[in-house]
XYZ file of C-alpha atoms in Angstrom:
768
model
C -62.675 47.510 42.916
C -65.610 48.450 40.668
C -68.982 49.398 42.060
C -71.285 46.434 41.325
C -75.044 46.801 41.754
C -77.688 44.121 41.267
C -81.117 45.059 39.957
C -83.734 42.350 40.419
C -86.514 42.763 37.905
C -89.631 40.999 36.723
C -89.433 40.080 33.055
C -91.931 42.119 31.005
C -92.819 44.451 33.870
C -93.302 48.180 33.089
C -92.917 49.155 36.742
C -89.619 47.288 36.939
C -88.550 48.857 33.631
C -89.398 52.374 34.808
C -87.538 51.942 38.095
C -84.605 50.362 36.279
C -84.389 53.228 33.789
C -84.258 55.752 36.636
C -81.686 53.699 38.544
C -79.452 53.297 35.507
C -79.648 57.019 34.784
C -78.467 57.767 38.344
C -75.827 55.013 38.416
C -74.478 55.597 34.863
C -72.823 52.177 34.517
C -70.081 51.584 31.975
C -70.880 47.849 31.869
C -74.308 46.149 31.847
C -74.582 42.421 32.508
C -78.051 41.180 31.562
C -79.619 37.806 32.177
C -79.865 36.401 28.663
C -78.124 34.062 26.184
C -74.410 34.905 25.681
C -74.708 33.126 22.326
C -76.572 36.229 21.068
C -74.135 38.916 22.294
C -73.307 39.913 18.711
C -76.966 40.759 18.069
C -77.323 43.236 20.949
C -76.381 46.341 18.849
C -79.392 45.677 16.583
C -81.674 46.593 19.505
C -80.940 50.248 18.663
C -81.670 49.840 14.937
C -84.455 52.086 13.695
C -86.088 49.107 11.989
C -86.376 47.175 15.271
C -89.914 47.471 16.653
C -90.771 45.408 19.744
C -92.203 42.989 20.606
C -89.325 40.963 19.217
C -87.524 37.844 20.353
C -84.026 36.446 20.289
C -83.993 32.966 18.800
C -81.149 30.622 19.715
C -81.134 27.279 17.923
C -79.021 24.343 16.864
C -78.295 24.539 13.119
C -78.224 20.741 12.880
C -81.591 20.428 14.678
C -83.287 23.827 14.325
C -86.341 22.763 16.324
C -84.092 22.432 19.375
C -84.295 26.117 20.172
C -85.239 28.777 22.688
C -86.929 32.155 22.377
C -86.211 35.199 24.513
C -88.995 37.752 23.890
C -88.786 41.466 24.646
C -91.471 44.149 24.695
C -90.886 47.878 24.859
C -91.649 47.648 28.587
C -89.325 44.692 29.281
C -86.575 45.795 31.712
C -83.906 43.912 29.743
C -84.897 45.784 26.585
C -84.802 49.106 28.424
C -81.366 48.228 29.804
C -80.022 47.329 26.350
C -81.324 50.540 24.798
C -79.949 52.606 27.694
C -76.527 50.980 27.484
C -76.305 51.354 23.711
C -77.242 55.023 23.929
C -74.649 55.604 26.678
C -71.885 53.691 24.896
C -71.584 51.129 27.702
C -70.405 47.540 27.264
C -73.364 45.126 27.248
C -73.191 41.375 27.758
C -75.602 38.530 28.342
C -74.538 36.365 31.291
C -76.929 33.418 31.534
C -75.659 29.885 30.960
C -74.910 29.654 27.203
C -77.384 27.731 25.126
C -74.480 25.960 23.527
C -74.605 24.083 26.839
C -78.344 24.138 27.551
C -79.206 22.768 24.083
C -76.450 20.147 24.089
C -77.247 16.449 24.178
C -77.013 15.099 27.684
C -77.425 18.403 29.554
C -79.745 18.459 32.553
C -82.149 15.615 33.224
C -82.416 14.290 29.649
C -81.613 10.586 29.162
C -78.137 9.785 27.941
C -77.770 10.285 24.216
C -80.884 12.451 23.803
C -81.171 16.206 23.496
C -82.476 18.143 26.456
C -86.115 18.909 25.734
C -86.442 22.547 24.738
C -89.721 24.289 24.152
C -89.963 26.316 20.961
C -91.645 29.223 22.699
C -90.652 32.287 24.754
C -88.314 31.211 27.483
C -86.839 34.280 29.170
C -88.631 33.084 32.299
C -89.474 29.455 32.915
C -91.332 29.698 36.204
C -94.800 31.179 36.476
C -93.826 33.315 39.449
C -92.872 36.877 38.423
C -89.168 37.536 38.415
C -88.122 34.034 39.297
C -86.484 31.773 36.755
C -85.182 32.147 33.208
C -84.486 28.718 31.718
C -85.892 27.467 28.411
C -86.442 23.983 29.772
C -90.023 22.764 30.357
C -91.453 23.197 33.836
C -90.667 20.222 36.125
C -93.327 17.619 36.647
C -93.469 18.338 40.353
C -95.490 21.364 41.366
C -93.132 24.118 42.407
C -93.882 26.157 45.509
C -95.150 29.660 44.812
C -93.186 31.908 47.186
C -94.682 35.138 45.824
C -98.082 33.578 46.329
C -97.349 33.425 50.056
C -96.624 37.157 50.122
C -99.758 37.804 48.087
C -101.898 35.752 50.454
C -100.500 37.649 53.437
C -101.352 40.947 51.737
C -104.864 39.831 50.770
C -104.275 39.296 47.036
C -105.581 36.240 45.166
C -102.219 35.364 43.596
C -98.625 36.514 43.255
C -99.221 37.976 39.788
C -101.736 40.540 41.042
C -99.681 41.315 44.157
C -96.583 42.063 42.062
C -98.623 44.106 39.610
C -100.203 46.256 42.320
C -97.045 46.904 44.365
C -94.423 47.112 41.618
C -95.805 47.399 38.099
C -98.820 49.689 38.459
C -97.529 52.084 41.062
C -96.850 55.679 40.070
C -93.356 57.067 39.721
C -90.014 55.260 39.605
C -88.361 54.579 42.947
C -84.848 53.187 42.740
C -85.028 51.951 46.344
C -87.540 49.318 45.223
C -84.636 47.090 44.146
C -83.274 46.939 47.678
C -86.713 45.953 48.944
C -87.046 43.295 46.237
C -83.610 41.867 47.056
C -84.483 41.663 50.762
C -87.819 39.950 50.007
C -86.226 37.452 47.621
C -83.514 36.598 50.138
C -86.161 35.786 52.738
C -88.205 33.794 50.254
C -85.225 31.761 49.026
C -84.231 30.992 52.571
C -87.674 29.593 53.366
C -88.525 27.982 50.021
C -88.119 24.245 49.471
C -85.620 23.462 46.699
C -86.952 21.693 43.634
C -85.049 18.412 43.269
C -85.817 18.253 39.536
C -84.052 21.563 38.874
C -80.823 19.663 39.398
C -77.750 20.963 37.636
C -79.726 23.424 35.540
C -80.354 26.155 38.137
C -77.074 25.575 39.868
C -75.153 25.869 36.590
C -77.038 28.969 35.478
C -76.355 30.900 38.668
C -72.745 29.661 38.751
C -72.186 30.993 35.225
C -73.770 34.359 36.042
C -71.538 34.743 39.115
C -68.503 33.842 37.000
C -69.485 36.493 34.432
C -69.720 39.116 37.196
C -66.256 38.202 38.502
C -64.845 38.343 34.965
C -66.232 41.854 34.405
C -64.934 42.972 37.803
C -61.383 42.060 36.757
C -61.642 44.249 33.665
C -61.338 48.027 33.552
C -64.932 48.853 34.456
C -65.760 51.206 37.285
C -69.533 50.764 37.541
C -71.145 47.420 36.709
C -74.928 46.969 36.618
C -76.314 43.414 36.801
C -79.917 43.023 35.557
C -81.456 39.661 36.383
C -84.675 38.024 37.479
C -85.445 39.056 41.041
C -85.258 35.449 42.223
C -81.546 35.248 41.331
C -80.407 38.396 43.188
C -79.509 36.695 46.520
C -77.561 33.969 44.693
C -75.626 36.437 42.505
C -74.830 38.660 45.460
C -72.500 35.885 46.670
C -70.246 36.273 43.609
C -67.306 37.468 45.712
C -67.864 35.151 48.682
C -64.863 33.133 49.880
C -64.537 29.883 47.956
C -67.437 30.706 45.638
C -65.272 30.891 42.517
C -63.884 27.388 43.078
C -67.360 25.995 43.709
C -68.732 27.619 40.561
C -65.847 26.322 38.440
C -66.517 22.814 39.710
C -70.179 23.076 38.726
C -69.391 24.335 35.226
C -66.547 21.923 34.524
C -67.240 19.222 31.965
C -70.665 20.413 30.809
C -71.504 19.303 27.240
C -71.542 21.804 24.391
C -72.943 22.027 20.892
C -72.929 24.533 18.043
C -75.744 27.106 18.087
C -76.836 30.128 16.052
C -78.931 33.154 16.970
C -81.264 35.582 15.224
C -83.857 38.238 15.951
C -87.482 37.366 15.156
C -90.731 39.373 15.261
C -93.028 38.540 18.166
C -96.556 39.453 19.223
C -98.391 40.454 22.367
C -100.654 37.461 21.926
C -97.646 35.154 22.270
C -96.296 37.251 25.138
C -99.462 36.691 27.164
C -99.774 34.018 29.830
C -102.851 32.709 28.025
C -100.625 31.564 25.133
C -98.906 29.047 27.422
C -95.720 31.133 27.784
C -94.717 30.481 31.373
C -93.055 33.866 31.862
C -95.936 35.660 30.191
C -98.002 38.480 31.623
C -101.770 38.631 31.878
C -102.134 41.912 30.007
C -99.363 42.910 27.537
C -101.339 45.703 25.840
C -102.308 47.152 29.231
C -98.658 47.114 30.281
C -97.797 48.853 27.014
C -100.287 51.581 27.904
C -98.776 51.867 31.396
C -95.317 52.223 29.882
C -96.088 54.830 27.238
C -98.853 56.843 28.965
C -98.061 56.751 32.671
C -99.586 60.112 33.580
C -102.932 59.638 31.793
C -103.281 55.913 31.516
C -106.939 55.688 32.628
C -108.195 58.357 30.221
C -106.114 56.940 27.368
C -107.331 53.378 27.919
C -110.998 54.335 28.246
C -110.850 56.510 25.130
C -109.412 53.586 23.169
C -112.124 51.295 24.552
C -114.830 53.710 23.424
C -113.289 54.036 19.956
C -113.130 50.269 19.681
C -116.811 49.930 20.560
C -117.783 52.613 18.057
C -115.907 50.726 15.327
C -118.261 47.840 16.048
C -121.323 50.143 15.802
C -121.892 50.054 19.561
C -122.872 53.090 21.618
C -119.960 54.733 23.430
C -120.534 58.443 23.950
C -118.043 60.917 25.451
C -120.382 61.246 28.430
C -120.118 57.488 29.038
C -116.319 57.714 28.891
C -116.314 60.517 31.467
C -118.627 58.525 33.704
C -116.403 55.455 33.363
C -113.316 57.489 34.311
C -115.053 58.863 37.402
C -116.216 55.396 38.440
C -112.735 53.907 37.951
C -111.154 56.646 40.077
C -113.777 56.130 42.776
C -113.133 52.383 42.832
C -109.377 52.958 43.056
C -109.815 55.385 45.971
C -112.159 52.968 47.741
C -109.519 50.244 47.416
C -106.682 52.474 48.619
C -104.953 52.950 45.274
C -103.415 56.152 44.014
C -104.741 55.571 40.494
C -107.084 53.120 38.768
C -105.776 49.639 38.089
C -106.829 47.399 35.228
C -109.401 45.730 37.496
C -110.930 49.129 38.288
C -111.068 50.123 34.628
C -112.495 46.739 33.680
C -115.380 47.080 36.146
C -116.041 50.689 35.206
C -116.061 49.878 31.475
C -118.440 46.975 31.897
C -120.846 49.055 33.975
C -120.910 52.227 31.884
C -119.725 51.537 28.332
C -120.924 47.934 27.968
C -124.086 48.200 30.075
C -123.174 44.956 31.892
C -123.055 43.040 28.593
C -120.104 40.595 28.702
C -119.818 40.272 24.892
C -118.242 43.715 24.213
C -115.873 43.154 27.124
C -114.481 40.116 25.322
C -113.501 42.364 22.406
C -111.946 44.944 24.730
C -109.947 42.342 26.614
C -108.648 40.821 23.394
C -107.545 44.119 21.835
C -106.770 46.395 24.816
C -105.701 43.944 27.511
C -103.850 41.237 25.587
C -103.433 43.148 22.337
C -102.699 42.265 18.729
C -99.448 44.169 18.280
C -96.820 42.476 16.082
C -93.181 43.485 16.145
C -90.673 43.875 13.319
C -86.960 43.270 12.847
C -84.514 45.059 10.533
C -84.356 43.644 7.002
C -80.596 43.174 7.262
C -80.644 41.340 10.598
C -79.054 37.863 10.611
C -81.337 35.025 9.583
C -81.427 31.680 7.821
C -81.633 31.324 4.008
C -85.300 30.299 4.093
C -86.133 33.290 6.299
C -84.455 35.597 3.796
C -86.352 33.984 0.912
C -89.598 34.233 2.862
C -89.123 37.967 3.393
C -88.207 38.500 -0.263
C -91.260 36.568 -1.454
C -93.549 38.496 0.905
C -92.203 41.765 -0.469
C -92.538 40.631 -4.092
C -96.091 39.347 -3.635
C -97.183 42.221 -1.363
C -98.060 39.907 1.518
C -97.279 41.245 4.976
C -97.255 38.975 8.027
C -99.361 40.673 10.648
C -101.180 39.992 13.869
C -104.558 40.862 12.344
C -106.238 38.018 10.461
C -108.049 38.596 7.173
C -109.557 37.053 4.054
C -107.800 36.924 0.689
C -109.521 35.994 -2.574
C -107.203 35.117 -5.471
C -107.899 35.118 -9.195
C -105.660 32.357 -10.525
C -105.788 33.854 -14.024
C -103.611 36.704 -12.747
C -99.886 36.122 -12.493
C -99.458 37.700 -9.048
C -102.437 35.907 -7.512
C -101.278 32.580 -8.939
C -97.828 33.161 -7.435
C -99.448 33.988 -4.089
C -101.332 30.709 -4.188
C -98.137 28.796 -4.938
C -96.356 30.573 -2.080
C -99.078 29.898 0.511
C -99.247 26.250 -0.493
C -95.468 25.919 -0.230
C -95.501 27.454 3.236
C -98.121 24.929 4.356
C -95.822 22.125 3.208
C -93.015 23.292 5.533
C -95.311 23.594 8.524
C -96.256 27.273 8.216
C -100.037 27.275 7.575
C -100.244 31.046 7.236
C -103.226 30.641 4.912
C -106.193 28.302 5.373
C -108.188 27.417 2.265
C -111.825 28.505 2.251
C -114.616 27.844 -0.212
C -114.597 30.627 -2.773
C -117.858 32.396 -3.521
C -118.857 33.084 -7.073
C -118.527 31.325 -10.404
C -115.451 29.737 -11.884
C -112.694 27.376 -10.807
C -110.158 30.192 -11.159
C -111.148 31.672 -7.796
C -109.381 30.641 -4.608
C -110.201 31.948 -1.136
C -107.795 31.995 1.809
C -107.976 33.075 5.429
C -104.620 34.517 6.550
C -103.589 34.491 10.219
C -99.899 34.818 11.090
C -98.274 33.353 14.211
C -94.829 34.772 15.131
C -93.491 31.456 16.420
C -93.675 30.039 12.892
C -90.221 31.529 12.499
C -89.064 28.266 14.117
C -90.435 26.324 11.159
C -88.722 28.719 8.734
C -85.460 28.145 10.559
C -85.997 24.375 10.600
C -86.793 24.394 6.887
C -83.338 25.810 6.155
C -81.956 22.356 6.906
C -83.872 21.074 3.853
C -83.236 23.786 1.282
C -82.136 27.338 0.626
C -85.560 28.674 -0.384
C -89.167 28.070 0.602
C -89.730 26.164 -2.652
C -86.674 23.942 -2.201
C -87.533 23.187 1.423
C -91.146 22.391 0.524
C -90.081 20.039 -2.268
C -87.599 18.305 -0.003
C -90.194 17.944 2.762
C -92.746 16.350 0.420
C -90.187 14.020 -1.137
C -89.316 12.787 2.357
C -92.993 12.191 3.048
C -93.297 10.324 -0.254
C -90.431 8.008 0.693
C -92.206 7.160 3.926
C -95.691 6.763 2.444
C -97.134 3.262 2.736
C -100.295 3.663 0.643
C -100.953 4.775 -2.911
C -103.676 7.131 -1.643
C -101.120 8.996 0.488
C -98.976 9.587 -2.576
C -101.949 10.785 -4.625
C -102.663 13.438 -2.007
C -99.059 14.598 -2.235
C -99.340 14.976 -6.008
C -102.242 17.395 -5.614
C -100.367 19.363 -2.984
C -97.315 19.643 -5.205
C -99.350 20.833 -8.190
C -100.990 23.485 -6.013
C -97.528 24.583 -4.872
C -96.065 24.501 -8.417
C -93.163 22.172 -7.648
C -92.817 20.318 -10.973
C -89.594 18.405 -10.277
C -90.894 17.034 -6.991
C -94.234 16.274 -8.667
C -92.530 14.170 -11.314
C -90.640 12.207 -8.663
C -93.780 11.569 -6.588
C -95.732 10.535 -9.723
C -93.018 8.003 -10.556
C -93.065 6.717 -6.982
C -96.842 6.452 -7.101
C -96.766 4.551 -10.376
C -94.158 2.139 -9.018
C -96.121 1.584 -5.804
C -99.394 1.063 -7.685
C -97.785 -1.503 -9.990
C -97.022 -3.834 -7.092
C -99.963 -2.977 -4.812
C -102.467 -5.745 -4.129
C -104.798 -3.420 -2.228
C -107.562 -2.540 -4.705
C -109.291 -0.236 -2.241
C -106.052 1.728 -1.831
C -105.926 2.245 -5.600
C -109.561 3.333 -5.590
C -108.915 5.845 -2.794
C -106.200 7.430 -4.918
C -108.241 7.826 -8.097
C -110.770 10.633 -7.288
C -108.126 13.171 -6.280
C -105.949 12.332 -9.277
C -108.876 12.539 -11.684
C -109.830 15.963 -10.377
C -106.240 17.121 -10.838
C -106.132 15.765 -14.376
C -109.432 17.473 -15.193
C -109.022 20.873 -13.549
C -105.292 21.276 -13.019
C -104.985 23.388 -16.166
C -106.463 26.378 -14.354
C -103.079 26.712 -12.606
C -101.156 26.324 -15.875
C -99.742 23.079 -14.497
C -98.729 20.147 -16.646
C -101.305 17.475 -15.767
C -100.455 15.009 -18.544
C -98.368 12.802 -16.174
C -101.314 12.705 -13.786
C -103.699 11.757 -16.569
C -101.341 8.985 -17.687
C -101.248 7.762 -14.112
C -105.052 7.666 -13.923
C -105.208 5.724 -17.191
C -103.004 3.103 -15.576
C -104.818 2.966 -12.233
C -108.379 2.540 -13.531
C -107.737 -0.822 -15.298
C -105.868 -2.105 -12.220
C -108.737 -1.158 -9.924
C -111.287 -2.588 -12.364
C -109.429 -5.896 -12.627
C -109.450 -6.459 -8.878
C -112.847 -4.983 -8.033
C -114.874 -8.215 -7.868
C -112.291 -10.025 -5.754
C -111.950 -7.070 -3.373
C -115.719 -6.956 -2.739
C -116.076 -10.592 -1.677
C -117.085 -11.477 1.914
C -117.676 -7.965 3.230
C -119.592 -7.207 6.415
C -121.997 -4.265 6.634
C -119.380 -1.640 7.543
C -116.887 -2.844 4.957
C -119.625 -2.963 2.320
C -120.564 0.641 3.067
C -116.928 1.654 2.617
C -116.654 -0.301 -0.617
C -119.844 1.298 -1.947
C -118.496 4.796 -1.252
C -115.252 3.986 -3.057
C -117.107 2.589 -6.062
C -119.268 5.731 -6.267
C -116.184 7.967 -5.967
C -114.292 6.134 -8.721
C -117.372 6.174 -10.964
C -117.550 9.946 -10.514
C -113.847 10.274 -11.266
C -114.162 8.245 -14.475
C -117.167 10.292 -15.573
C -115.242 13.503 -14.855
C -112.476 12.569 -17.279
C -114.895 11.874 -20.167
C -112.606 9.174 -21.545
C -114.630 6.530 -23.465
C -112.017 3.783 -22.978
C -111.810 4.306 -19.239
C -115.588 4.492 -18.987
C -116.002 1.200 -20.854
C -113.338 -0.495 -18.699
C -114.966 0.622 -15.470
C -118.501 -0.256 -16.596
C -117.333 -3.763 -17.498
C -116.058 -4.118 -13.935
C -119.371 -2.837 -12.544
C -121.330 -5.271 -14.703
C -119.195 -8.154 -13.471
C -119.825 -7.000 -9.914
C -123.584 -6.705 -10.519
C -123.682 -10.331 -11.673
C -122.217 -11.640 -8.428
C -124.502 -13.635 -6.137
C -122.228 -13.724 -3.075
C -121.305 -10.044 -2.847
C -122.981 -7.819 -0.273
C -126.339 -6.529 -1.529
C -125.477 -2.894 -0.863
C -122.502 -3.112 -3.203
C -124.408 -4.976 -5.931
C -127.392 -2.614 -5.699
C -125.179 0.424 -6.141
C -123.325 -1.204 -9.042
C -126.640 -1.778 -10.843
C -127.666 1.773 -10.133
C -124.392 3.177 -11.512
C -124.791 1.087 -14.657
C -128.313 2.440 -15.099
C -127.189 6.052 -14.492
C -124.407 5.580 -17.026
C -126.830 4.145 -19.615
C -124.941 0.856 -19.659
C -128.239 -0.948 -18.953
C -131.754 0.137 -19.864
C -134.832 0.508 -17.691
C -136.075 -2.978 -18.507
C -132.851 -4.652 -17.350
C -132.692 -2.477 -14.230
C -136.268 -3.451 -13.370
C -135.531 -7.134 -13.905
C -132.501 -7.008 -11.604
C -134.580 -5.137 -9.018
C -137.322 -7.779 -9.083
C -134.849 -10.644 -8.783
C -132.967 -9.039 -5.920
C -136.151 -8.337 -3.941
C -137.942 -11.579 -4.600
C -139.036 -13.777 -1.714
C -136.210 -16.207 -2.480
C -133.565 -13.560 -1.875
C -134.375 -13.186 1.842
C -135.213 -10.064 3.839
C -131.637 -9.099 4.863
C -130.003 -9.222 1.428
C -133.069 -7.584 -0.107
C -132.887 -4.686 2.348
C -129.181 -4.187 1.608
C -129.788 -4.299 -2.161
C -132.596 -1.733 -2.172
C -130.578 0.564 0.104
C -127.595 0.379 -2.217
C -129.806 0.982 -5.236
C -131.813 3.921 -3.867
C -129.575 5.500 -1.200
C -129.169 9.292 -1.610
C -131.426 9.188 -4.662
C -134.101 11.774 -3.895
C -133.265 14.186 -6.743
C -132.699 11.318 -9.166
C -136.051 9.765 -8.326
C -137.734 13.106 -8.965
C -135.801 14.335 -12.006
C -133.828 11.304 -13.157
C -133.934 8.886 -16.035
C -137.121 6.979 -15.222
C -135.798 5.511 -11.972
C -139.020 6.288 -10.119
C -141.032 4.562 -12.825
C -138.935 1.400 -12.426
C -139.458 1.321 -8.662
C -143.159 2.111 -9.033
C -143.680 -0.621 -11.624
C -141.904 -3.154 -9.418
C -143.945 -2.251 -6.352
C -147.223 -2.287 -8.293
C -146.445 -5.760 -9.589
C -145.937 -7.369 -6.171
C -148.565 -9.708 -4.807
C -150.162 -8.808 -1.475
C -148.105 -11.160 0.705
C -144.741 -10.163 -0.793
C -145.705 -6.466 -0.683
C -146.471 -6.779 3.043
C -143.166 -8.544 3.627
C -141.052 -6.009 1.711
C -142.865 -2.847 2.802
C -140.692 -2.263 5.935
C -137.547 -2.515 3.788
C -138.793 0.041 1.284
C -140.061 2.361 4.014
C -136.689 2.261 5.742
C -134.916 3.192 2.512
C -137.311 6.032 1.656
C -137.045 7.348 5.245
C -133.484 8.411 4.432
C -134.791 10.947 1.901
C -135.530 14.536 2.905
C -139.202 15.366 3.643
C -139.389 17.734 0.665
C -138.058 15.003 -1.623
C -140.592 12.461 -0.337
C -143.360 15.013 -0.886
C -142.254 15.653 -4.477
C -142.115 11.907 -5.154
C -145.629 11.511 -3.802
C -146.914 14.322 -6.003
C -145.323 12.690 -9.061
C -146.884 9.333 -8.257
C -150.289 10.977 -7.705
C -150.418 12.353 -11.239
C -152.692 10.483 -13.654
C -150.800 7.575 -15.137
C -147.855 8.021 -12.753
C -144.251 7.916 -13.973
C -143.414 5.737 -16.946
C -140.479 3.317 -16.644
C -137.506 4.757 -18.482
C -139.120 8.174 -19.036
C -136.802 11.162 -18.822
C -138.153 12.638 -15.599
C -141.780 13.235 -14.607
C -142.603 15.077 -17.838
C -139.860 13.751 -20.092
C -136.923 15.654 -21.566
C -137.367 17.731 -24.717
C -133.966 18.459 -26.242
C -135.393 21.080 -28.603
C -136.969 23.083 -25.794
C -133.756 22.839 -23.758
C -131.670 24.137 -26.684
C -133.828 27.233 -26.980
C -132.666 28.560 -23.587
C -128.938 28.027 -24.168
C -128.327 31.462 -25.808
C -129.874 33.183 -22.800
C -127.726 31.128 -20.438
C -124.595 32.116 -22.367
C -125.493 35.785 -22.014
C -126.043 35.383 -18.282
C -122.974 33.259 -17.531
C -120.544 34.737 -20.030
C -118.081 32.902 -22.280
C -116.190 29.902 -20.964
C -112.593 30.860 -20.136
C -111.194 27.649 -18.701
C -111.659 23.972 -19.044
C -113.484 23.998 -15.722
C -115.887 26.737 -16.885
C -116.546 25.018 -20.195
C -117.455 21.867 -18.319
């Protein structure tokens, strides 16, 4: 009979890892059975690859539904990782023994309704319960609140929670005592005996422990002399019964008939941020970077940590002298001694740092906790490790474009005139389409439409989206195109499709763009929703006008706009009938947006078509005053009507016969957001002034509140400038080009200087 020993550990615990390493060295097993997914057994040898840098995670997923998956993260201080590395170095046989995820991810397993997949969280799942060393299922926590057995021990020992109790007695203690595993097993046996079972665990826990016992019995029948079983401490009492009478039959009955599905596995980089409890990972630890320091610098952890804290503060131009570091170390040691500890804990160092290095200021402590307690470390996997096609393409594109996924966020400014920067922009936009928003667009500073600013912040769990995208294509570009085409098929509005066109042009996916443009044209041809057509036009016009900066073919977009404008113009009057105040405000905004889009294109035919529609709208008597007022204003701004006609329409709309409500709406539509235009525009202030000056006393008194309400929407500086203009002798003249008129000859004289200052136009956008 082989010698079988069970080692109950806490996932991601450096104290457990240190004790386990010492115990394995003494025991020298020829077989290691580790709690983990047997579906990933073939990937275990890669743990010893020189390109593998923890934190990393094993990803197990269904190829047909890649988002049904589970992560198993490992840090350098995770006992399972230490066991794998030890076994590989010693030439021992290593196996994972948890219930296979071919079962756990199968439809119908566990408590899921019949015919549906068991709900699996796409996040680290090597431990599902929040208690240290307890459970290791990828299923979501049950709805019922589980008892906290370690919390009872912590309360008896005077600790606030089980996490801190385990940390103080197991993780942060000095040395590596192999006898700790016997003590842990005894404590877990007592806790399991007194703990209430969770009825919602159901078959899941029972099946997992049955499979692990079966794996132990299988190894015992093979030619191994020393078998080490590494599992969560909570499972030790259950696994110790592997050779009990009748246990094999009971376990076989539990495992019989469980559903199965096809799964795949891969290694993925992970981060300390995602390993932390604060990320929502139920098996996470409070302080991954602190545990890393404990693991790598056991003998001088306090001095090492305080020196790093001081260096971090100095990088932020904060005072942190060597004398302050020495004082902090002395204070931390004194606090540890006062609390009966052999060496300072994280709590001791935290208090000492705040008192001496941060001078009781909580702000620097936030930085220290983020970088030295949680940490920003990001792992790496070997380039030749198994992965999906999209993952491989992602890595190749990152290498080609010199973009490296990292835990540290940063800004990136691209010059779209350069081939590499343009390709980077295409790549980041494609990633966003498949659900990997690595880059967030920012407003670029400086001159020119060729600049594009991004903020890059990588999240390791986006590997799930890369895996899922492989179901839609073999490369990032193919998956992005497929994803957008699916969205286009499900789009109900023309405006939704117009947004997709812009996204596809930014991502340089011409074939998908052509398909979406055709779909948009077909949808627009049968759409009776004029406002939907109007919502689509501004984005398309901007693409048609400025898309050339990306060397994209925008002619199909321009052709589309030339078809949409007449359709929107033809239905404009009918669409604006019988609107309430809110609907009229929405219609006014759409009319302004389309007018801006038409002006942007500088197409005389489109401009004439749209102005005809505005004139027809301005002639309507039963359309909301806000809409009619803005239509008149747009006609005046576009020189379709002169100052005399604008003044006549203003007087008619605000006459006593019109009524106070419609008059108020008309003047608001006409003058809303018009401060700069009133000051510098084409005689608009003169028209308003002439109208007001021509009112009789009674009508002036009646309309004054309406005009005051409209002018109250202008900024104080704008109202002051308008008052100064009106106070000048003679006041503004109706139709004059601004307060002092516009002299084209004088304006032309400054153009050479402006060209010297701004430089030559290099793009259509710059020339505009």
